[in-house]
Amino acid sequence: MSLHRVASLETFAILPTDQRSRRSSDASARARKLTFNPLPQEWDPPAGLDQLHAVGAFEVPRWKRLLQVAAAVFYCLFASGVVFGYAAIKPVLKSEGAYKDICSAPGGLVSEDTCIEIHLNLMFTVAAVATNVAALPIGAILDHYGPRVCGVLGSLFLAIGAALMANESRLPFDGLLFGYLFLALGGPFTYISSFQLSNAFPKNSGLILALLTGAFDASSALFLVYRVIFQKTEGSFGHQRFFTVYLIVPLVVIILQFTLMPSQSYKTVGELVEEIEEPVAEEPDDQVDEETALLQEEERQHRADVIEGLQSVLGSAKADKQAKREERKNEISGVWGVMHPYTAWEQIKSPWFILICAFTVIQMTRINYFVATIRAQYEAIFSSIEKAAEINEFFDLALPIGGILSIPFIGMILDRTSTVTVLVCLVTCATTIGLLGIIPETWAAYGNICLFVLYRPFYYTAVSDYSAKVFGFRTFGTVYGTIICMSGVFNFSQSGLDFLFHQTFKGNPLPVNVMLLSLGLAVGLGLVGFVAIKAKMIKRKMLSEEAYGAFSDPRWNH
């Protein structure tokens, strides 16, 4: 899972200010919208007249915008990331005999239990890969056709997935695999299309993004709630009945899309400012007729309305103060803007991209592998099914709670510390989690889970924050989309890790965990070292430029 983005989902627009960073460039200082379309602009022509255009928040009544945000949080809670509650629903599917007919055939290469484990984990692996790769087409669809089309498509995928899961025993193909796949596709369509609602209340955009992110994290608890119901009813409320009832969710989402939710995205503050600053075409006095004068007056009135609307949605905060705050965050980063002037292809070829992409591939594989195999790992470590089940239940509860609790701390760390410090925190946490995962002690198991559930959202958000700061908003969709897509594709290696765990190492999880820990530490140290060296070089260069500028000041020549 890698859809988190807490800090600035839409690009911050550098509003007019007299003071600018020495590293600011014209390209990076212009007001830009962070497109979710990962395709380069030259591959993807601009929207035509028949395509939807964004609207200003002040054009929609406040009560309606409030209801839209509430509705988005509500359906994200039930739809956006349910597949990541896999660890909770896996025991239910096993107890109901999932894949038993396939794996009970004599003469198999692996035991029946191992065969079922591999099939179920493959179901989750395919879903995790689909969630990441789906970001590629979703970005293009959202940019071209608006959030309503994305929401409707997400609802259809959720409905197909629920129907397949509910009727998997009657289907001539693997209904569990394809059903879980469609549930995974429906999640990001509903979640990503809700991001633009942060622009409905620009002054409170951070709070809205936090609510949506929290709803995404909490949605993994849906299967935990279902497992409790399954156990309380002694298995009578099976997964067929559950997913039949779940069909209500996509139905509600579709109704909301056509009755309440916006068909077009809200404009960012940067787009509104750009609209105001664009010069009005003035005709010579001798060429001005009644129609031209009327059009010019309409344009002036429109600008006045936009200015008034901006003031109403932004409140009394000064634009210059907002710009300076953002500039301070960029300066703290230490590497902000280092790759902004380059093309997407030049950025992708650079060590800045290769190292963060390799680190993301390893960490995402580790995260999803742990989610898929937590019970099996602790069964082997403690030689106790009961203890493993107890730890699994704690993990199911801690996963959504940890995602919510970490939100305010993530923003604080990313905004107030340098990029090198953030990367050091990532590598340190990842290494600590790896070490705790191989210690056969109860305290280590629970400590591992507590740190894991806090690290997971921090990691995903830090990667997107790194991409925005290093590569810039102009190519964000292309670069970040490529990182997530490649990480998703490499997640198929989980099937190989499963085979190593269950067959090669005879159910011993330690060798695989040590291998992942070593790879993550090696690549992580390489990433931290490279960025630290570059940050020092950038700082030295800035100091020399400032010194040169000071001594070249005419006042020094007296």
Coordinates of C-alpha atoms in Angstrom, one line a residue:
M1 CA 0.0 0.0 0.0
S2 CA 1.4 3.3 -1.0
L3 CA -1.3 5.8 -1.4
H4 CA -0.6 8.0 1.5
R5 CA 0.1 11.7 1.1
V6 CA -0.2 13.9 4.1
A7 CA 1.8 16.9 3.1
S8 CA 0.5 18.9 0.2
L9 CA -1.5 16.7 -2.1
E10 CA -1.9 19.6 -4.4
T11 CA 1.1 21.7 -5.1
F12 CA 1.5 24.8 -3.0
A13 CA 1.3 27.8 -5.1
I14 CA 4.1 30.2 -4.5
L15 CA 2.2 33.4 -4.1
P16 CA 3.7 36.8 -4.8
T17 CA 6.3 37.8 -2.3
D18 CA 9.3 40.1 -2.4
Q19 CA 11.7 37.7 -0.9
R20 CA 12.6 34.4 -2.6
S21 CA 15.0 31.6 -1.9
R22 CA 18.2 31.8 -3.8
R23 CA 17.5 28.3 -5.1
S24 CA 14.1 29.2 -6.4
S25 CA 13.7 29.0 -10.1
D26 CA 11.1 30.4 -12.4
A27 CA 9.8 26.9 -13.1
S28 CA 9.4 25.9 -9.5
A29 CA 8.0 29.3 -8.4
R30 CA 5.1 29.4 -10.8
A31 CA 1.8 28.3 -9.4
R32 CA 1.3 24.7 -10.4
K33 CA -1.3 22.0 -9.9
L34 CA -0.1 18.6 -8.8
T35 CA -1.5 16.4 -11.5
F36 CA -2.3 12.8 -10.6
N37 CA -1.7 11.9 -14.2
P38 CA 1.7 10.0 -14.3
L39 CA 2.1 10.5 -18.1
P40 CA 4.4 13.3 -19.2
Q41 CA 2.7 16.3 -20.7
E42 CA 4.1 15.7 -24.2
W43 CA 2.4 12.2 -24.2
D44 CA -0.8 13.6 -22.8
P45 CA -2.3 16.5 -24.7
P46 CA -4.1 19.2 -22.6
A47 CA -7.8 18.9 -21.9
G48 CA -10.1 19.9 -24.7
L49 CA -13.2 22.0 -24.4
D50 CA -15.4 18.9 -23.9
Q51 CA -13.5 18.0 -20.8
L52 CA -14.5 19.1 -17.3
H53 CA -12.9 22.2 -15.8
A54 CA -12.2 22.7 -12.1
V55 CA -14.3 25.1 -10.0
G56 CA -13.5 27.5 -7.2
A57 CA -14.5 26.5 -3.7
F58 CA -16.3 29.8 -3.2
E59 CA -18.7 28.9 -6.1
V60 CA -20.2 26.0 -4.0
P61 CA -22.2 26.6 -0.8
R62 CA -20.3 26.0 2.4
W63 CA -22.9 23.5 3.7
K64 CA -22.6 21.4 0.5
R65 CA -18.8 21.3 0.7
L66 CA -19.0 20.2 4.4
L67 CA -21.3 17.4 3.4
Q68 CA -19.0 16.4 0.5
V69 CA -16.0 16.1 2.9
A70 CA -18.1 14.1 5.4
A71 CA -19.4 11.8 2.7
A72 CA -15.9 11.2 1.3
V73 CA -14.5 10.3 4.8
F74 CA -17.5 8.0 5.3
Y75 CA -17.2 5.9 2.2
C76 CA -13.3 5.9 2.4
L77 CA -13.8 4.3 5.8
F78 CA -15.7 1.4 4.2
A79 CA -14.1 1.1 0.8
S80 CA -10.6 2.7 0.3
G81 CA -8.2 0.2 1.9
V82 CA -10.2 -2.8 3.0
V83 CA -7.9 -5.3 1.3
F84 CA -5.2 -4.4 3.7
G85 CA -7.2 -6.0 6.5
Y86 CA -6.1 -9.3 4.9
A87 CA -4.4 -10.6 8.1
A88 CA -7.9 -10.4 9.7
I89 CA -9.9 -12.2 7.0
K90 CA -7.3 -14.8 6.2
P91 CA -8.2 -17.1 9.2
V92 CA -11.8 -16.9 8.2
L93 CA -11.2 -18.0 4.6
K94 CA -8.9 -20.8 5.9
S95 CA -11.5 -22.1 8.3
E96 CA -14.1 -22.1 5.6
G97 CA -11.9 -24.3 3.4
A98 CA -10.6 -21.8 0.9
Y99 CA -8.5 -23.5 -1.8
K100 CA -8.8 -26.9 0.0
D101 CA -10.3 -28.6 -3.1
I102 CA -7.2 -27.5 -5.1
C103 CA -4.6 -28.3 -2.5
S104 CA -6.0 -31.6 -1.3
A105 CA -5.1 -33.3 -4.6
P106 CA -2.5 -36.1 -4.0
G107 CA 1.0 -35.8 -5.5
G108 CA 1.5 -32.1 -4.9
L109 CA 5.0 -30.5 -4.6
V110 CA 4.1 -29.0 -1.2
S111 CA 1.9 -29.9 1.7
E112 CA -1.8 -29.1 1.8
D113 CA -1.4 -26.3 4.4
T114 CA 1.5 -24.8 2.6
C115 CA -0.4 -24.9 -0.7
I116 CA -3.4 -23.0 0.9
E117 CA -1.0 -20.5 2.5
I118 CA 0.7 -19.8 -0.9
H119 CA -2.7 -19.4 -2.7
L120 CA -4.1 -17.1 -0.1
N121 CA -1.0 -15.0 0.1
L122 CA -0.9 -14.8 -3.7
M123 CA -4.5 -13.4 -3.5
F124 CA -3.2 -10.6 -1.3
T125 CA -0.1 -10.0 -3.3
V126 CA -2.1 -9.5 -6.6
A127 CA -4.3 -7.1 -4.7
A128 CA -1.4 -5.1 -3.3
V129 CA 0.2 -4.9 -6.8
A130 CA -3.0 -3.8 -8.3
T131 CA -3.5 -1.1 -5.7
N132 CA -0.1 0.4 -6.6
V133 CA -0.2 0.0 -10.4
A134 CA -3.8 1.4 -10.5
A135 CA -2.4 4.8 -9.6
L136 CA -1.2 5.1 -13.2
P137 CA -4.6 5.0 -15.0
I138 CA -6.4 6.6 -12.1
G139 CA -4.3 9.8 -12.3
A140 CA -5.1 10.2 -16.1
I141 CA -8.8 9.5 -15.6
L142 CA -9.1 11.9 -12.7
D143 CA -7.3 14.7 -14.6
H144 CA -9.4 14.3 -17.7
Y145 CA -12.9 13.2 -16.5
G146 CA -13.1 14.4 -13.0
P147 CA -13.7 12.8 -9.5
R148 CA -17.3 11.6 -10.3
V149 CA -16.2 9.3 -13.0
C150 CA -13.4 7.9 -10.8
G151 CA -15.9 7.4 -7.9
V152 CA -18.4 5.6 -10.2
L153 CA -15.7 3.3 -11.6
G154 CA -14.5 2.6 -8.0
S155 CA -18.0 1.7 -7.0
L156 CA -18.4 -0.7 -10.0
F157 CA -15.1 -2.4 -9.1
L158 CA -16.1 -2.8 -5.5
A159 CA -19.4 -4.3 -6.5
I160 CA -17.8 -6.7 -8.9
G161 CA -15.3 -7.7 -6.3
A162 CA -17.9 -8.2 -3.6
A163 CA -20.1 -10.3 -6.0
L164 CA -17.2 -12.5 -7.0
M165 CA -16.2 -13.1 -3.3
A166 CA -19.8 -13.9 -2.4
N167 CA -20.2 -16.4 -5.2
E168 CA -16.7 -17.8 -5.5
S169 CA -17.7 -21.4 -4.9
R170 CA -20.1 -21.3 -7.9
L171 CA -17.6 -19.9 -10.4
P172 CA -15.5 -21.9 -12.8
F173 CA -12.4 -19.8 -12.1
D174 CA -10.7 -18.5 -9.0
G175 CA -13.4 -16.2 -7.6
L176 CA -11.3 -15.3 -4.4
L177 CA -8.3 -14.1 -6.4
F178 CA -10.3 -12.0 -8.9
G179 CA -12.8 -10.8 -6.3
Y180 CA -10.0 -9.6 -4.0
L181 CA -8.3 -8.0 -7.1
F182 CA -11.4 -6.0 -7.9
L183 CA -11.8 -4.9 -4.3
A184 CA -8.3 -3.7 -4.5
L185 CA -8.9 -1.7 -7.7
G186 CA -12.1 -0.1 -6.2
G187 CA -10.2 1.3 -3.2
P188 CA -7.8 3.7 -4.9
F189 CA -10.4 4.9 -7.3
T190 CA -12.6 6.1 -4.4
Y191 CA -9.7 7.3 -2.2
I192 CA -7.6 9.2 -4.8
S193 CA -10.6 10.9 -6.3
S194 CA -11.3 12.3 -2.8
F195 CA -8.0 14.1 -2.5
Q196 CA -9.2 17.2 -4.4
L197 CA -11.7 17.9 -1.6
S198 CA -8.8 19.4 0.4
N199 CA -9.2 22.4 -1.9
A200 CA -12.9 22.8 -0.8
F201 CA -11.5 24.4 2.4
P202 CA -8.0 25.6 1.6
K203 CA -7.5 27.0 5.1
N204 CA -8.2 23.5 6.5
S205 CA -6.8 21.4 3.8
G206 CA -4.4 19.6 6.2
L207 CA -7.2 18.6 8.4
I208 CA -9.2 17.2 5.5
L209 CA -6.2 15.2 4.2
A210 CA -5.7 13.9 7.7
L211 CA -9.3 12.8 7.9
L212 CA -9.1 11.0 4.5
T213 CA -5.8 9.4 5.4
G214 CA -7.2 8.3 8.7
A215 CA -10.3 6.8 7.0
F216 CA -8.0 4.9 4.6
D217 CA -6.0 3.5 7.5
A218 CA -9.1 2.7 9.6
S219 CA -10.8 0.9 6.6
S220 CA -8.5 -2.1 7.2
A221 CA -10.4 -2.7 10.4
L222 CA -13.6 -3.7 8.5
F223 CA -12.4 -7.3 8.1
L224 CA -11.4 -7.3 11.7
V225 CA -15.0 -6.4 12.7
Y226 CA -16.3 -9.1 10.3
R227 CA -13.9 -11.7 11.8
V228 CA -15.3 -10.9 15.3
I229 CA -18.8 -11.4 14.0
F230 CA -17.8 -14.6 12.3
Q231 CA -16.4 -16.0 15.6
K232 CA -19.4 -14.8 17.6
T233 CA -21.8 -16.5 15.2
E234 CA -19.7 -19.7 15.3
G235 CA -19.1 -19.4 11.5
S236 CA -22.8 -19.1 10.5
F237 CA -22.2 -15.6 9.1
G238 CA -19.8 -16.8 6.4
H239 CA -17.9 -14.7 3.9
Q240 CA -20.5 -15.3 1.2
R241 CA -23.1 -13.6 3.4
F242 CA -20.8 -10.8 4.4
F243 CA -19.8 -9.8 0.9
T244 CA -23.4 -10.0 -0.2
V245 CA -24.2 -7.4 2.5
Y246 CA -21.1 -5.4 1.6
L247 CA -22.7 -4.7 -1.8
I248 CA -24.6 -1.9 0.0
V249 CA -21.3 0.1 0.2
P250 CA -20.8 0.5 -3.6
L251 CA -24.5 1.2 -4.0
V252 CA -24.3 4.1 -1.5
V253 CA -21.1 5.4 -3.1
I254 CA -22.8 5.6 -6.5
I255 CA -25.8 7.3 -5.1
L256 CA -23.6 9.9 -3.4
Q257 CA -21.6 10.5 -6.6
F258 CA -24.7 11.5 -8.5
T259 CA -26.5 13.4 -5.7
L260 CA -23.9 15.2 -3.6
M261 CA -20.3 14.8 -4.7
P262 CA -18.7 17.2 -7.3
S263 CA -18.4 16.2 -10.9
Q264 CA -15.3 18.3 -11.3
S265 CA -12.3 19.0 -9.0
Y266 CA -12.0 22.1 -6.9
K267 CA -9.4 24.6 -8.0
T268 CA -6.2 24.9 -6.0
V269 CA -5.2 28.3 -4.6
G270 CA -2.4 28.5 -7.1
E271 CA -4.8 28.1 -10.0
L272 CA -7.1 30.9 -8.7
V273 CA -4.1 33.2 -8.2
E274 CA -2.9 32.4 -11.7
E275 CA -6.3 33.3 -13.0
I276 CA -6.2 36.7 -11.3
E277 CA -2.7 37.5 -12.4
E278 CA -3.2 36.7 -16.1
P279 CA -3.3 40.1 -17.9
V280 CA -6.6 41.3 -19.4
A281 CA -6.3 41.7 -23.2
E282 CA -6.7 45.4 -23.9
E283 CA -7.9 46.7 -27.2
P284 CA -6.9 50.1 -28.7
D285 CA -9.5 52.7 -28.0
D286 CA -10.4 53.1 -31.6
Q287 CA -11.1 49.4 -31.9
V288 CA -13.3 49.0 -28.9
D289 CA -16.9 48.5 -29.7
E290 CA -19.9 47.8 -27.5
E291 CA -19.4 44.0 -27.5
T292 CA -15.6 44.2 -26.7
A293 CA -16.2 46.7 -23.9
L294 CA -18.8 44.3 -22.4
L295 CA -16.4 41.4 -22.6
Q296 CA -13.7 43.3 -20.9
E297 CA -16.1 44.4 -18.1
E298 CA -17.2 40.8 -17.6
E299 CA -13.5 39.8 -17.3
R300 CA -12.8 42.5 -14.7
Q301 CA -15.9 41.5 -12.8
H302 CA -14.9 37.8 -12.9
R303 CA -11.5 38.7 -11.4
A304 CA -13.1 40.8 -8.7
D305 CA -15.4 37.8 -7.8
V306 CA -12.4 35.4 -7.7
I307 CA -10.4 37.8 -5.4
E308 CA -13.4 38.1 -3.1
G309 CA -13.9 34.3 -3.2
L310 CA -10.3 33.7 -2.4
Q311 CA -10.5 36.0 0.7
S312 CA -13.6 34.2 1.8
V313 CA -12.1 30.7 1.7
L314 CA -8.6 31.6 2.9
G315 CA -9.7 33.8 5.8
S316 CA -7.5 36.6 7.1
A317 CA -4.2 34.8 6.6
K318 CA -1.7 36.8 4.5
A319 CA -0.5 35.2 1.3
D320 CA 3.0 36.4 1.9
K321 CA 3.1 34.7 5.3
Q322 CA 1.9 31.5 3.7
A323 CA 4.6 31.7 1.0
K324 CA 7.3 32.4 3.5
R325 CA 6.2 29.4 5.6
E326 CA 6.5 27.1 2.6
E327 CA 9.8 28.6 1.7
R328 CA 11.1 27.9 5.2
K329 CA 10.1 24.3 4.9
N330 CA 11.9 24.1 1.6
E331 CA 15.1 25.5 3.1
I332 CA 14.9 23.1 6.0
S333 CA 14.8 20.2 3.6
G334 CA 18.3 20.8 2.4
V335 CA 17.8 19.3 -1.0
W336 CA 14.6 21.0 -2.2
G337 CA 14.7 21.8 -5.9
V338 CA 17.9 19.9 -6.6
M339 CA 16.3 18.0 -9.6
H340 CA 13.5 20.5 -10.5
P341 CA 15.1 21.8 -13.7
Y342 CA 15.5 18.4 -15.3
T343 CA 13.2 16.4 -17.5
A344 CA 11.3 13.4 -16.1
W345 CA 13.6 11.0 -18.0
E346 CA 16.8 12.7 -16.7
Q347 CA 15.4 12.5 -13.1
I348 CA 14.5 8.8 -13.5
K349 CA 18.1 8.0 -14.7
S350 CA 19.6 9.8 -11.7
P351 CA 20.9 8.2 -8.4
W352 CA 18.2 10.4 -6.6
F353 CA 15.5 8.2 -8.3
I354 CA 17.3 4.9 -8.5
L355 CA 18.2 4.8 -4.8
I356 CA 14.7 5.8 -3.5
C357 CA 13.0 3.5 -5.9
A358 CA 15.2 0.5 -4.8
F359 CA 14.6 1.3 -1.1
T360 CA 10.8 1.6 -1.8
V361 CA 10.8 -1.8 -3.6
I362 CA 12.4 -3.5 -0.7
Q363 CA 10.4 -1.8 2.1
M364 CA 7.1 -2.3 0.3
T365 CA 7.8 -6.0 -0.2
R366 CA 8.8 -6.3 3.5
I367 CA 5.6 -4.5 4.6
N368 CA 3.2 -6.5 2.5
Y369 CA 5.1 -9.8 3.2
F370 CA 4.8 -9.2 6.9
V371 CA 1.0 -8.4 6.6
A372 CA 0.5 -11.6 4.7
T373 CA 2.5 -14.0 6.9
I374 CA 2.4 -12.5 10.4
R375 CA 0.4 -15.4 11.9
A376 CA 2.5 -18.1 10.2
Q377 CA 5.8 -16.4 11.2
Y378 CA 4.9 -16.2 14.9
E379 CA 3.5 -19.7 14.9
A380 CA 7.0 -20.8 13.8
I381 CA 8.8 -18.5 16.2
F382 CA 6.9 -19.4 19.3
S383 CA 5.8 -22.9 18.3
S384 CA 2.3 -22.0 19.5
I385 CA -0.9 -21.5 17.4
E386 CA -2.7 -19.8 20.3
K387 CA 0.1 -17.2 20.9
A388 CA 0.3 -16.5 17.2
A389 CA -3.4 -16.0 17.0
E390 CA -3.2 -13.6 20.0
I391 CA -0.5 -11.6 18.3
N392 CA -2.4 -11.6 15.0
E393 CA -5.5 -10.2 16.8
F394 CA -3.4 -7.4 18.3
F395 CA -1.9 -6.6 14.9
D396 CA -5.4 -6.4 13.3
L397 CA -6.4 -3.8 15.9
A398 CA -3.2 -1.9 16.0
L399 CA -2.9 -1.5 12.2
P400 CA -5.7 1.0 11.7
I401 CA -5.2 2.7 15.0
G402 CA -1.5 3.2 14.3
G403 CA -2.2 4.8 11.0
I404 CA -4.5 7.3 12.6
L405 CA -2.2 8.1 15.6
S406 CA 0.8 8.7 13.3
I407 CA -0.8 11.4 11.2
P408 CA 0.0 14.5 13.2
F409 CA 3.5 13.4 13.9
I410 CA 4.2 12.6 10.3
G411 CA 3.4 16.2 9.2
M412 CA 5.5 17.6 12.0
I413 CA 8.6 15.5 11.2
L414 CA 8.4 16.2 7.4
D415 CA 7.9 19.9 7.9
R416 CA 10.5 20.6 10.6
T417 CA 13.4 18.3 9.8
S418 CA 15.8 17.9 6.9
T419 CA 15.3 15.2 4.2
V420 CA 18.5 13.5 5.4
T421 CA 17.1 13.3 9.0
V422 CA 13.8 11.9 7.6
L423 CA 15.8 9.2 5.7
V424 CA 17.9 8.4 8.7
C425 CA 14.6 7.9 10.7
L426 CA 13.3 5.6 8.0
V427 CA 16.4 3.4 7.8
T428 CA 16.7 3.3 11.7
C429 CA 13.0 2.3 12.1
A430 CA 13.2 -0.3 9.3
T431 CA 16.3 -1.9 10.8
T432 CA 14.8 -1.9 14.3
I433 CA 11.6 -3.6 13.0
G434 CA 13.7 -6.2 11.2
L435 CA 15.7 -6.9 14.4
L436 CA 12.6 -7.2 16.6
G437 CA 11.1 -9.6 14.0
I438 CA 13.8 -12.2 14.6
I439 CA 13.9 -12.1 18.4
P440 CA 11.9 -15.0 19.8
E441 CA 10.5 -13.0 22.7
T442 CA 6.9 -11.8 23.4
W443 CA 8.0 -8.2 24.2
A444 CA 9.8 -8.1 20.8
A445 CA 6.8 -9.3 18.9
Y446 CA 4.5 -6.7 20.4
G447 CA 7.2 -4.0 20.1
N448 CA 7.7 -5.0 16.5
I449 CA 4.0 -4.6 15.7
C450 CA 3.7 -1.2 17.5
L451 CA 6.7 0.2 15.6
F452 CA 5.5 -1.3 12.3
V453 CA 2.0 0.2 12.4
L454 CA 3.5 3.7 13.1
Y455 CA 6.3 3.2 10.5
R456 CA 4.1 2.1 7.7
P457 CA 2.2 5.4 7.0
F458 CA 5.3 7.4 7.9
Y459 CA 7.3 5.5 5.2
Y460 CA 4.8 5.9 2.4
T461 CA 4.3 9.6 3.2
A462 CA 8.0 10.3 3.4
V463 CA 8.6 8.8 0.0
S464 CA 6.0 11.0 -1.7
D465 CA 7.4 14.0 0.3
Y466 CA 10.9 13.2 -0.9
S467 CA 9.6 12.9 -4.5
A468 CA 7.9 16.3 -4.3
K469 CA 10.9 18.1 -2.8
V470 CA 13.6 16.5 -4.9
F471 CA 11.9 16.1 -8.3
G472 CA 9.3 18.9 -8.1
F473 CA 5.6 19.1 -8.9
R474 CA 6.0 19.5 -12.6
T475 CA 7.0 15.8 -13.0
F476 CA 5.6 14.5 -9.8
G477 CA 2.9 12.3 -11.4
T478 CA 5.5 10.7 -13.8
V479 CA 8.3 10.1 -11.2
Y480 CA 6.2 9.1 -8.2
G481 CA 3.9 7.0 -10.3
T482 CA 6.9 5.1 -11.7
I483 CA 8.3 4.5 -8.2
I484 CA 4.9 3.1 -7.0
C485 CA 4.3 1.1 -10.1
M486 CA 7.7 -0.6 -10.0
S487 CA 7.4 -1.3 -6.3
G488 CA 4.0 -2.9 -7.0
V489 CA 5.3 -5.1 -9.8
F490 CA 8.3 -6.3 -7.6
N491 CA 5.8 -7.3 -4.9
F492 CA 5.2 -10.4 -7.0
S493 CA 8.4 -11.6 -5.4
Q494 CA 6.3 -12.3 -2.3
S495 CA 5.3 -15.6 -3.9
G496 CA 9.0 -16.6 -4.1
L497 CA 9.5 -15.5 -0.5
D498 CA 6.5 -17.6 0.6
F499 CA 8.1 -20.7 -1.1
L500 CA 11.5 -20.0 0.6
F501 CA 9.7 -19.6 3.9
H502 CA 7.5 -22.7 3.8
Q503 CA 9.6 -25.1 1.6
T504 CA 13.2 -24.2 1.4
F505 CA 13.6 -23.2 5.0
K506 CA 11.0 -25.6 6.3
G507 CA 8.7 -23.0 7.9
N508 CA 11.5 -21.0 9.5
P509 CA 10.9 -17.3 8.9
L510 CA 14.3 -16.1 10.2
P511 CA 16.4 -16.6 7.0
V512 CA 13.9 -14.6 4.8
N513 CA 13.6 -11.9 7.4
V514 CA 17.4 -11.6 7.8
M515 CA 17.7 -11.4 4.0
L516 CA 15.1 -8.6 3.7
L517 CA 16.7 -6.8 6.7
S518 CA 20.2 -6.9 5.1
L519 CA 19.0 -5.7 1.7
G520 CA 17.0 -2.9 3.2
L521 CA 19.9 -1.8 5.5
A522 CA 22.4 -1.8 2.6
V523 CA 20.3 0.2 0.2
G524 CA 19.1 2.5 3.0
L525 CA 22.6 3.4 4.0
G526 CA 23.5 4.0 0.4
L527 CA 20.5 6.3 0.0
V528 CA 21.3 8.2 3.3
G529 CA 25.0 8.6 2.4
F530 CA 24.3 9.9 -1.1
V531 CA 21.7 12.4 0.0
A532 CA 23.8 13.6 3.0
I533 CA 26.8 14.2 0.7
K534 CA 24.7 16.1 -1.9
A535 CA 23.0 18.1 0.9
K536 CA 26.4 19.3 2.2
M537 CA 27.5 20.2 -1.3
I538 CA 24.3 22.2 -1.9
K539 CA 24.7 24.0 1.4
R540 CA 28.4 24.8 0.7
K541 CA 27.5 26.1 -2.7
M542 CA 24.7 28.3 -1.3
L543 CA 27.1 29.8 1.3
S544 CA 29.7 30.6 -1.3
E545 CA 27.0 32.2 -3.5
E546 CA 25.8 34.3 -0.5
A547 CA 29.4 35.3 0.3
Y548 CA 30.1 36.2 -3.3
G549 CA 26.9 38.3 -3.4
A550 CA 27.8 40.1 -0.1
F551 CA 31.3 41.0 -1.3
S552 CA 30.0 42.1 -4.7
D553 CA 27.6 44.5 -2.9
P554 CA 28.6 48.1 -3.8
R555 CA 28.6 49.0 -0.1
W556 CA 31.6 46.8 0.5
N557 CA 33.6 48.8 -2.1
H558 CA 33.8 52.0 0.0

